[in-house]
XYZ file of C-alpha atoms in Angstrom:
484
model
C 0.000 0.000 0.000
C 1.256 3.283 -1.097
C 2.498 6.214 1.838
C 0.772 9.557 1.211
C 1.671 12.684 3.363
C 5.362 12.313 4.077
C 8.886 14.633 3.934
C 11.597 14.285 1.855
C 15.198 15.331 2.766
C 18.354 14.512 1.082
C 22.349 15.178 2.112
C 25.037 15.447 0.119
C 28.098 14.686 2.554
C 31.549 14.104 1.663
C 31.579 10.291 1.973
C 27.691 9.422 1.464
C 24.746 10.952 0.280
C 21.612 10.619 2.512
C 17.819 10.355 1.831
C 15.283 10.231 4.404
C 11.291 10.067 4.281
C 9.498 10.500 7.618
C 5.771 11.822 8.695
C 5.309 14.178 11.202
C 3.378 12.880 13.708
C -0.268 15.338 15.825
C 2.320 14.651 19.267
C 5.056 16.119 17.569
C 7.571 13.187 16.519
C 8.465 12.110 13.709
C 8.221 8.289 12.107
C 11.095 7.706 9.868
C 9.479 5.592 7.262
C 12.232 5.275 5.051
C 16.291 5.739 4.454
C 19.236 5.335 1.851
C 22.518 5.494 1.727
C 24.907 5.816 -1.915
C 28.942 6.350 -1.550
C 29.498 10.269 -2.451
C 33.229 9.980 -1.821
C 33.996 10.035 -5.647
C 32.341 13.015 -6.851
C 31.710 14.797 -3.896
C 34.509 16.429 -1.858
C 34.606 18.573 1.256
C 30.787 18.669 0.847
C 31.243 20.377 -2.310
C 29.368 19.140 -5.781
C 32.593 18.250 -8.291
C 31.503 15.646 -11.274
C 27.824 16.666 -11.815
C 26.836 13.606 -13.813
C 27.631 10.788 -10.976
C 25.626 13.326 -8.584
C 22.708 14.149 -10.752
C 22.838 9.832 -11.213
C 22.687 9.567 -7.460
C 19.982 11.811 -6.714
C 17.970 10.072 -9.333
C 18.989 6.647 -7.382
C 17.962 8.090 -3.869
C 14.690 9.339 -5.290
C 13.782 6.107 -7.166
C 14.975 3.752 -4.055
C 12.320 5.865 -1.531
C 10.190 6.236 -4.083
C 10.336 2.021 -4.319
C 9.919 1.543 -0.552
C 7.340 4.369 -0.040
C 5.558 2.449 -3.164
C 4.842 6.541 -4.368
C 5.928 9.122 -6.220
C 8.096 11.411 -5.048
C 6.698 15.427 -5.848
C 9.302 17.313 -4.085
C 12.538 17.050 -1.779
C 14.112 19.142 0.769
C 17.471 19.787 0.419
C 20.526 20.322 3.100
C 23.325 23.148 2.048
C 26.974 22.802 3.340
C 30.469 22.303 2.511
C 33.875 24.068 1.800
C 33.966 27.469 1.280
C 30.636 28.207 3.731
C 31.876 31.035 5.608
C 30.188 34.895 7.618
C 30.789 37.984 6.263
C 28.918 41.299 8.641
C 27.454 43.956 6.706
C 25.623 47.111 7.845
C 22.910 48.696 5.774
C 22.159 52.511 7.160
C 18.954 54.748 6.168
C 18.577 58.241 7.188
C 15.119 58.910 8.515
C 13.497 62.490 8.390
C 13.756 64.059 11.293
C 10.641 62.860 14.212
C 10.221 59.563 11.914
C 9.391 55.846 13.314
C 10.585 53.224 12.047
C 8.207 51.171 10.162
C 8.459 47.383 9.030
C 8.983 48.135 5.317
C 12.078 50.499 6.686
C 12.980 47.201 8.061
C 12.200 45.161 5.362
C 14.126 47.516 2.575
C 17.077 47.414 4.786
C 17.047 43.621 4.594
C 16.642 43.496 0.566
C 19.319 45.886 0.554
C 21.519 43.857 2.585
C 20.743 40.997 -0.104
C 21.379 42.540 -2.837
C 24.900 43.042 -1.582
C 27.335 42.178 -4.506
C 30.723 39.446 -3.210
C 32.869 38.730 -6.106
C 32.138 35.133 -7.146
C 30.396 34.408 -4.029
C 26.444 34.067 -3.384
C 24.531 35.047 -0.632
C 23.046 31.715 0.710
C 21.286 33.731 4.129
C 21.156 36.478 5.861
C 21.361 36.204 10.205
C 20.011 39.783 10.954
C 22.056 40.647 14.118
C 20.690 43.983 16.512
C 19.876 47.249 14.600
C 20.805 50.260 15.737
C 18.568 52.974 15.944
C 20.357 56.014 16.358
C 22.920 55.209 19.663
C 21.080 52.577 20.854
C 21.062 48.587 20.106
C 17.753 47.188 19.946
C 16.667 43.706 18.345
C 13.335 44.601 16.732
C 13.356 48.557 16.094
C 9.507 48.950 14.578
C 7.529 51.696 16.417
C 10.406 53.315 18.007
C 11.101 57.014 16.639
C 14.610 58.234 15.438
C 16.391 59.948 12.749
C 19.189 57.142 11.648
C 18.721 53.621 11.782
C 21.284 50.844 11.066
C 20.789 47.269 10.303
C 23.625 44.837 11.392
C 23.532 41.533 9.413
C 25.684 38.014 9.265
C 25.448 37.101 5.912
C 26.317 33.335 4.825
C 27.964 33.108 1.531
C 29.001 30.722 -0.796
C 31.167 30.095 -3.990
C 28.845 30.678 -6.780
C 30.032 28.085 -9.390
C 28.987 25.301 -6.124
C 25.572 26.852 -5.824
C 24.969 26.596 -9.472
C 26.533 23.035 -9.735
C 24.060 22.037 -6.831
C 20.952 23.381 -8.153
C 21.941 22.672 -11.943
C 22.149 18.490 -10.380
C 18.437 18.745 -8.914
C 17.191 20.527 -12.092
C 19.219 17.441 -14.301
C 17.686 15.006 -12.186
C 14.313 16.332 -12.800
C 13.898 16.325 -8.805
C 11.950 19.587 -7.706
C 13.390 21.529 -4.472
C 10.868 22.447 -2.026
C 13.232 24.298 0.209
C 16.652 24.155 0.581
C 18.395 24.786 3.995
C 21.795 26.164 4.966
C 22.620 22.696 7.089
C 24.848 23.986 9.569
C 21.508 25.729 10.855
C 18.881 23.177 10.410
C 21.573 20.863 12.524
C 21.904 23.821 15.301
C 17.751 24.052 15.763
C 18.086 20.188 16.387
C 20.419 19.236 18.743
C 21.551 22.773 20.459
C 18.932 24.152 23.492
C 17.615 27.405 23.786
C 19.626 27.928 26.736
C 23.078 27.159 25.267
C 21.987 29.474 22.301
C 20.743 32.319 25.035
C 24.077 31.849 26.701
C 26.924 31.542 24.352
C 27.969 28.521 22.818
C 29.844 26.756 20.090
C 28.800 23.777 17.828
C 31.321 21.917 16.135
C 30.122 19.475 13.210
C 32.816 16.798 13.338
C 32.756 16.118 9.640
C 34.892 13.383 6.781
C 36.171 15.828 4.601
C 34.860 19.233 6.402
C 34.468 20.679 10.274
C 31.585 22.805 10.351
C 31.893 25.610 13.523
C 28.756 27.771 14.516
C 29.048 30.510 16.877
C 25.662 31.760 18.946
C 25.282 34.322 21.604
C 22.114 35.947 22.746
C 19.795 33.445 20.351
C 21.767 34.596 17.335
C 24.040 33.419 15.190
C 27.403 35.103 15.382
C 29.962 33.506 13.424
C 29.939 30.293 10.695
C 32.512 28.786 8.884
C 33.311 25.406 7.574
C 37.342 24.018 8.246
C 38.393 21.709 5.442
C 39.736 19.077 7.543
C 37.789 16.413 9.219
C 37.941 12.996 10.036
C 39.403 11.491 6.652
C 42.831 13.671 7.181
C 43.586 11.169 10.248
C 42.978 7.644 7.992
C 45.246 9.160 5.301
C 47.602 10.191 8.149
C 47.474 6.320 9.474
C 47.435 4.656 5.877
C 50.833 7.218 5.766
C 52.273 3.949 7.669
C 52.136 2.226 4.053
C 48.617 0.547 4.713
C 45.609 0.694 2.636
C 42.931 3.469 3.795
C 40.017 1.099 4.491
C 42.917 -1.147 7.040
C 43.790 2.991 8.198
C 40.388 3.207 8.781
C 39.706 0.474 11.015
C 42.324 1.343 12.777
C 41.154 4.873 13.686
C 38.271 3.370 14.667
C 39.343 0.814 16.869
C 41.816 2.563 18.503
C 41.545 6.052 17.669
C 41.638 7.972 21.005
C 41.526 12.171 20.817
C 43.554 12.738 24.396
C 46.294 10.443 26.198
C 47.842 11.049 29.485
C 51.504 10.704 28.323
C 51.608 8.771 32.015
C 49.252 6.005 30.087
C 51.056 5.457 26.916
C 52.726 2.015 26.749
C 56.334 1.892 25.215
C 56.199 -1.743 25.156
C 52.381 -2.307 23.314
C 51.606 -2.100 19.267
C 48.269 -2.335 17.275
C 48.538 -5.179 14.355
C 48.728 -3.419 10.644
C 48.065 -7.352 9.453
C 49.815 -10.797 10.093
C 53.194 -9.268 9.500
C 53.450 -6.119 10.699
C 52.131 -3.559 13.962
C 52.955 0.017 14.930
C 54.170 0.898 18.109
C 51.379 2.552 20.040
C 53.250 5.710 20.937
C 53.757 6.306 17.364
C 49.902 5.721 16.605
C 48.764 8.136 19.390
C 51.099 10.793 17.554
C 49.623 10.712 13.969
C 45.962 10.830 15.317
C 46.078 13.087 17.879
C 48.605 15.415 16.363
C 46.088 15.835 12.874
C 43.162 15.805 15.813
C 45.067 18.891 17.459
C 45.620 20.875 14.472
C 41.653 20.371 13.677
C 40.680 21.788 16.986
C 43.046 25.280 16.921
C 41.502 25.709 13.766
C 38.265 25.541 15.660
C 39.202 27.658 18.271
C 40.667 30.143 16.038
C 37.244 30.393 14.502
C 35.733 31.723 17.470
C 35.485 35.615 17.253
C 37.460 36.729 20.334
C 34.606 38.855 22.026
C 32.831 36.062 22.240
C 35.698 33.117 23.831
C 34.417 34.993 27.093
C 30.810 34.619 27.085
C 30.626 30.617 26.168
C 28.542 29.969 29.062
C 26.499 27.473 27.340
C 29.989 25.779 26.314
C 31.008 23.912 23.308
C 28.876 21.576 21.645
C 30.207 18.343 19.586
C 28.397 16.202 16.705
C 28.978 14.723 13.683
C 30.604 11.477 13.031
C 34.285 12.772 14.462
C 32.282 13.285 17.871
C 32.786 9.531 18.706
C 36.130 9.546 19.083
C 37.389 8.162 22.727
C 38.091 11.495 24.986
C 37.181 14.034 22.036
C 35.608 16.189 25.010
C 38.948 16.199 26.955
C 41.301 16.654 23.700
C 38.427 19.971 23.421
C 38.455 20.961 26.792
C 42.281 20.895 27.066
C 43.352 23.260 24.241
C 40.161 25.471 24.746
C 40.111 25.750 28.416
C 36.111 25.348 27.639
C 34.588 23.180 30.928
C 31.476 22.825 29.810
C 31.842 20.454 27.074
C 28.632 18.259 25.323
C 28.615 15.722 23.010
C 25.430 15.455 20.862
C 24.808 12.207 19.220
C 21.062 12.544 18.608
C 18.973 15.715 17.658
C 16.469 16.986 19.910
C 13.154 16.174 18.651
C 11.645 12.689 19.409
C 11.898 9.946 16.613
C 10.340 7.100 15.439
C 12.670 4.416 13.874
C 13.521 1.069 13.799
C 16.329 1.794 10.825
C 20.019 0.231 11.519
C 21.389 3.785 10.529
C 19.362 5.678 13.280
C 19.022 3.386 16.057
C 22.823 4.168 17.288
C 22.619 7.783 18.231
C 25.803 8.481 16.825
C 25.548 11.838 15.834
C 26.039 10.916 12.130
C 22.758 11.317 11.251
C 21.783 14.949 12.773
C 22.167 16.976 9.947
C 19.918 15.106 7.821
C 17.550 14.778 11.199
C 17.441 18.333 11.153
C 16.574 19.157 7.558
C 13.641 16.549 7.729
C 12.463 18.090 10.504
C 12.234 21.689 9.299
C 9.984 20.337 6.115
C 6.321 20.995 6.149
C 5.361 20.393 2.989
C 3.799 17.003 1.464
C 6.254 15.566 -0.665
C 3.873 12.897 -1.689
C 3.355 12.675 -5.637
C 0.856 10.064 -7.216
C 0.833 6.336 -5.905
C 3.147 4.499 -7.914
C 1.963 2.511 -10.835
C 2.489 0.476 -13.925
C 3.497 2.147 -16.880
C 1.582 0.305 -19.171
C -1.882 -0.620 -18.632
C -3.868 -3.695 -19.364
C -3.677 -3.882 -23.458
C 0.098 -2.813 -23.658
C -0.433 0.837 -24.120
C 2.130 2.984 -22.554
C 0.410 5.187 -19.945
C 1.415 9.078 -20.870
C 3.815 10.766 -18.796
C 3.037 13.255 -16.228
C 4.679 16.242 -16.472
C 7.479 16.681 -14.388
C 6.772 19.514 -11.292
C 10.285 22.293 -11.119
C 11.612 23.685 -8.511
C 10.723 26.980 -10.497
C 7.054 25.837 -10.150
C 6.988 25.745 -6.311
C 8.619 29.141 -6.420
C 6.461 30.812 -9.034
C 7.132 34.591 -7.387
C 10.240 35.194 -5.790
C 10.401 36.107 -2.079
C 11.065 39.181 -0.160
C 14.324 39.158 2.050
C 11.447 39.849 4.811
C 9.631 36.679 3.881
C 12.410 34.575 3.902
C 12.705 32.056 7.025
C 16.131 31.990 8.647
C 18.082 29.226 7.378
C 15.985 28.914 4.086
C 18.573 29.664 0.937
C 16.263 30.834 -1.708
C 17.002 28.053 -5.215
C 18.442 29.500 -8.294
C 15.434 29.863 -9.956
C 13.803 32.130 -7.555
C 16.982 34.606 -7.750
C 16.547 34.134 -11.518
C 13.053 35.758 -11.263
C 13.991 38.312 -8.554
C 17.003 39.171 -10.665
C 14.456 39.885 -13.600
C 12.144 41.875 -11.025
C 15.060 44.064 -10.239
C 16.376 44.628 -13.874
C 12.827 45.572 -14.801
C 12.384 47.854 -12.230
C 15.378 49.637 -12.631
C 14.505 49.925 -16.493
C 11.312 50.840 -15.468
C 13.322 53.587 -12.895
C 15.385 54.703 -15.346
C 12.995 55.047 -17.994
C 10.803 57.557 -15.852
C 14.057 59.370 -14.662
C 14.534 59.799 -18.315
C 10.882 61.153 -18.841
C 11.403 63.698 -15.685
C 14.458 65.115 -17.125
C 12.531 65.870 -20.676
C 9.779 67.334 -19.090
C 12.008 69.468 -17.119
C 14.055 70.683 -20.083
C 10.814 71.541 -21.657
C 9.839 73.534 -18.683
C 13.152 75.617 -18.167
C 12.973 76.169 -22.178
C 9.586 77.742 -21.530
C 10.563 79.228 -18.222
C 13.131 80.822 -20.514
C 11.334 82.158 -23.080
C 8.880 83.421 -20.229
C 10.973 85.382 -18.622
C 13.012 86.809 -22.001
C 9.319 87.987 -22.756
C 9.014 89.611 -19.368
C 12.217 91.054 -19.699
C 11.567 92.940 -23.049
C 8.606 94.377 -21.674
C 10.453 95.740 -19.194
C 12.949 97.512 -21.179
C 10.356 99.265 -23.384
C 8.005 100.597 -20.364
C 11.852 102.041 -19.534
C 12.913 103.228 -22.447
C 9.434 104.963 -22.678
C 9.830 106.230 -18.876
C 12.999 108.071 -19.955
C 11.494 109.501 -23.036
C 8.884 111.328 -21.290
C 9.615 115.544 -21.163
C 10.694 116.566 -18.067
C 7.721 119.276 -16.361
């Protein structure tokens, strides 16, 4: 029997690609009712699109393999953004108010579409993490109805390498798959496994990552800092598999014993860990190559942290991701940072529903995609799935194919946007046309103004020459007049 009324999210990550159908549930869980899994380590790196044919080919897989086991069509996915390059850049937008003015929502809101049209060379704007405005001397968070006569916006925006947007959307659109929202993951992750509390208070969360370390700043409920580290776990197994062994024996290895912090007191001289039946590695030696790489990822980490803020971490640092499992990853963490408060978070916050191998663990590898599928609220259903042909042979026509362009028909204000939410290509496409016609449009009546004007200071002109003729007759007539 076909599943109707379910979400679809899907994950590209560095070593796998993830896709995940689930219903939300009236007590507010969520029953997983399907996953896959495909390798991504060939033609995805550092969480980055790179050979868009074997991705567009896996997405297609993905889809067709839930599609299978949800025995429907699948309309719509939602779709997690990260990888290299993900990084914060502030911006302030300022508008000068008349003099006694209050400040108004759409003052608001045309500070925020200012903000996104900002221009970065070969970068995109992914989202914007409006920070306080101020409105004249004074911080406040939401500045409607209060009087002044300069008000600033302060925003985070999140932005991207262009050619890896387009890549990513260019493999959905391929694939014929239609986005229903895509999400900046590092955010849909925070919303699922950090509190409001640790966001309140200050707190770092650290993605753990294959290819990538993902590192989040909040403070005061906001977002303060992002930026993705291009090292993760993989750059200890190729460290290991340095010992001349092959990366999958490296990686078994790291797993079995991997450890993040020794006591140099603990480490045995006289022990070694087998390579295979001929050779081992002294332990001391091991211990070196994983947690030197481990110590290098972690004051990258820490360098990340904007220094007003390595104060104010009273909500601590938060770990996930895959790396997170290490043995004594909090105390490699809390002995370069200095950071007590230290949290590992191998499952996501909201209560779910699954019986799935890859889920039951709670080992933190499966938050991000957790996270996405939770912030969907859109049916994702399509038609039950069907024969093609029907009883005589005939091939059944083809539905046509939904676009992401057709969930998105008109393209959002920056004020409409949800945080998180990265607006597709083909929405900035149409908002991109909105803006070229209206500066046409602008231009066009500028144009128009100017033409009327000239017209009017040419007759203005020849008013006033008139005027001025008269003038000199009534005084050349006044000084003709006899004297009494």
């Amino acid at each position: 029997m076909a599943v109707k009324d379910f979400i679809v999210a899907i994950e590209l990550g560095s070593s796998k690609m993830t896709g995940i159908a689930g219903r939300k549930n009236i007590d507010g869980s969520i029953s997983v009712l399907a996953v896959v899994e495909e390798d991504s380590s060939s033609f995805i790196r550092k969480g980055v699109v790179y050979n868009i044919n074997q991705t567009v080919q896996c997405i297609s897989n993905i889809v067709r393999k839930l599609s299978s086991q949800l025995k429907s069509e699948i309309a719509r996915v939602y779709v997690g953004v990260g990888g290299q390059s993900i990084r914060s850049v502030k911006n302030v937008v300022v508008k000068e108010l008349p003099g006694g003015a209050i400040v108004s929502q759409e003052m608001v809101n045309e500070l925020m579409d200012k903000n996104r049209n900002m221009f970065y060379q070969d970068n995109e704007i992914l989202d914007v993490a409006p920070q306080e405005y101020k409105v004249d001397n004074q911080l406040q968070i939401d500045p409607v109805g209060i009087q002044c006569s300069r008000l600033e916006g302060n925003f985070l925006n999140i932005i991207w390498r262009n050619t890896f947007y387009r890549n990513l959307n260019q493999c959905f659109d391929t694939a014929e798959v239609a986005i229903a929202e895509m999400y900046l993951a590092p955010l849909a992750l925070a919303d699922s496994v950090l509190t409001d509390a640790e966001k309140r208070s200050g707190c770092v969360l650290v993605d753990l990552g294959a290819d990538t370390t993902t590192v989040s700043v909040y403070y005061k409920n906001k977002l303060r800092h992002l930026a993705v580290i291009p090292l993760g776990g993989n750059n200890i197994t190729k460290d290991i598999a340095s010992l001349q062994m092959d990366e999958s024996v490296a990686e078994e290895m790291k797993l079995k014993y991997g450890s993040a912090y020794t006591e140099n007191t603990d480490i045995d001289n006289s022990l070694t860990y087998p390579i295979d039946n001929e050779r081992s590695v002294e332990a001391r030696k091991f211990i070196e190559i994983v947690e030197g790489r481990l110590q290098e990822i972690i004051e990258n980490v820490w360098y990340q942290v904007p220094s007003e803020y390595t104060d104010r971490l009273l909500g601590g640092i938060i770990l996930t991701g895959g790396g997170s499992n290490m043995k004594d990853i909090d105390k490699a963490f809390r002995n370069h940072t200095h950071i007590e408060k230290i949290r590992v978070a191998r499952f996501v916050t909201q209560a779910i529903k699954s019986g799935d191998p890859e889920i039951i663990p709670h080992n933190g590898m499966m938050n991000t995609i957790l996270g996405i599928l939770a912030k969907g609220d859109m049916d994702c259903a399509g038609e039950e799935k069907t024969e093609t042909a029907d009883l005589f042979g005939m091939e059944k026509p083809a539905k046509p194919v939904q676009t992401t362009a057709d969930l998105h028909p008109t393209p959002r204000s920056a004020g409409e946007i949800s945080p998180g939410v990265v607006p597709t290509a083909a929405e900035k496409e149409k908002a991109e046309e909105q803006r070229r016609k209206a500066a046409e449009a602008a231009a066009l009546k500028e144009g128009n103004d100017t033409e009327e004007g000239d017209e009017g200071e040419k007759d203005g002109k020849k008013g006033m020459k008139g005027r001025m003729s008269r003038f000199k007759r009534w005084m050349d007539q006044f000084l003709k007049e006899p004297e009494e």
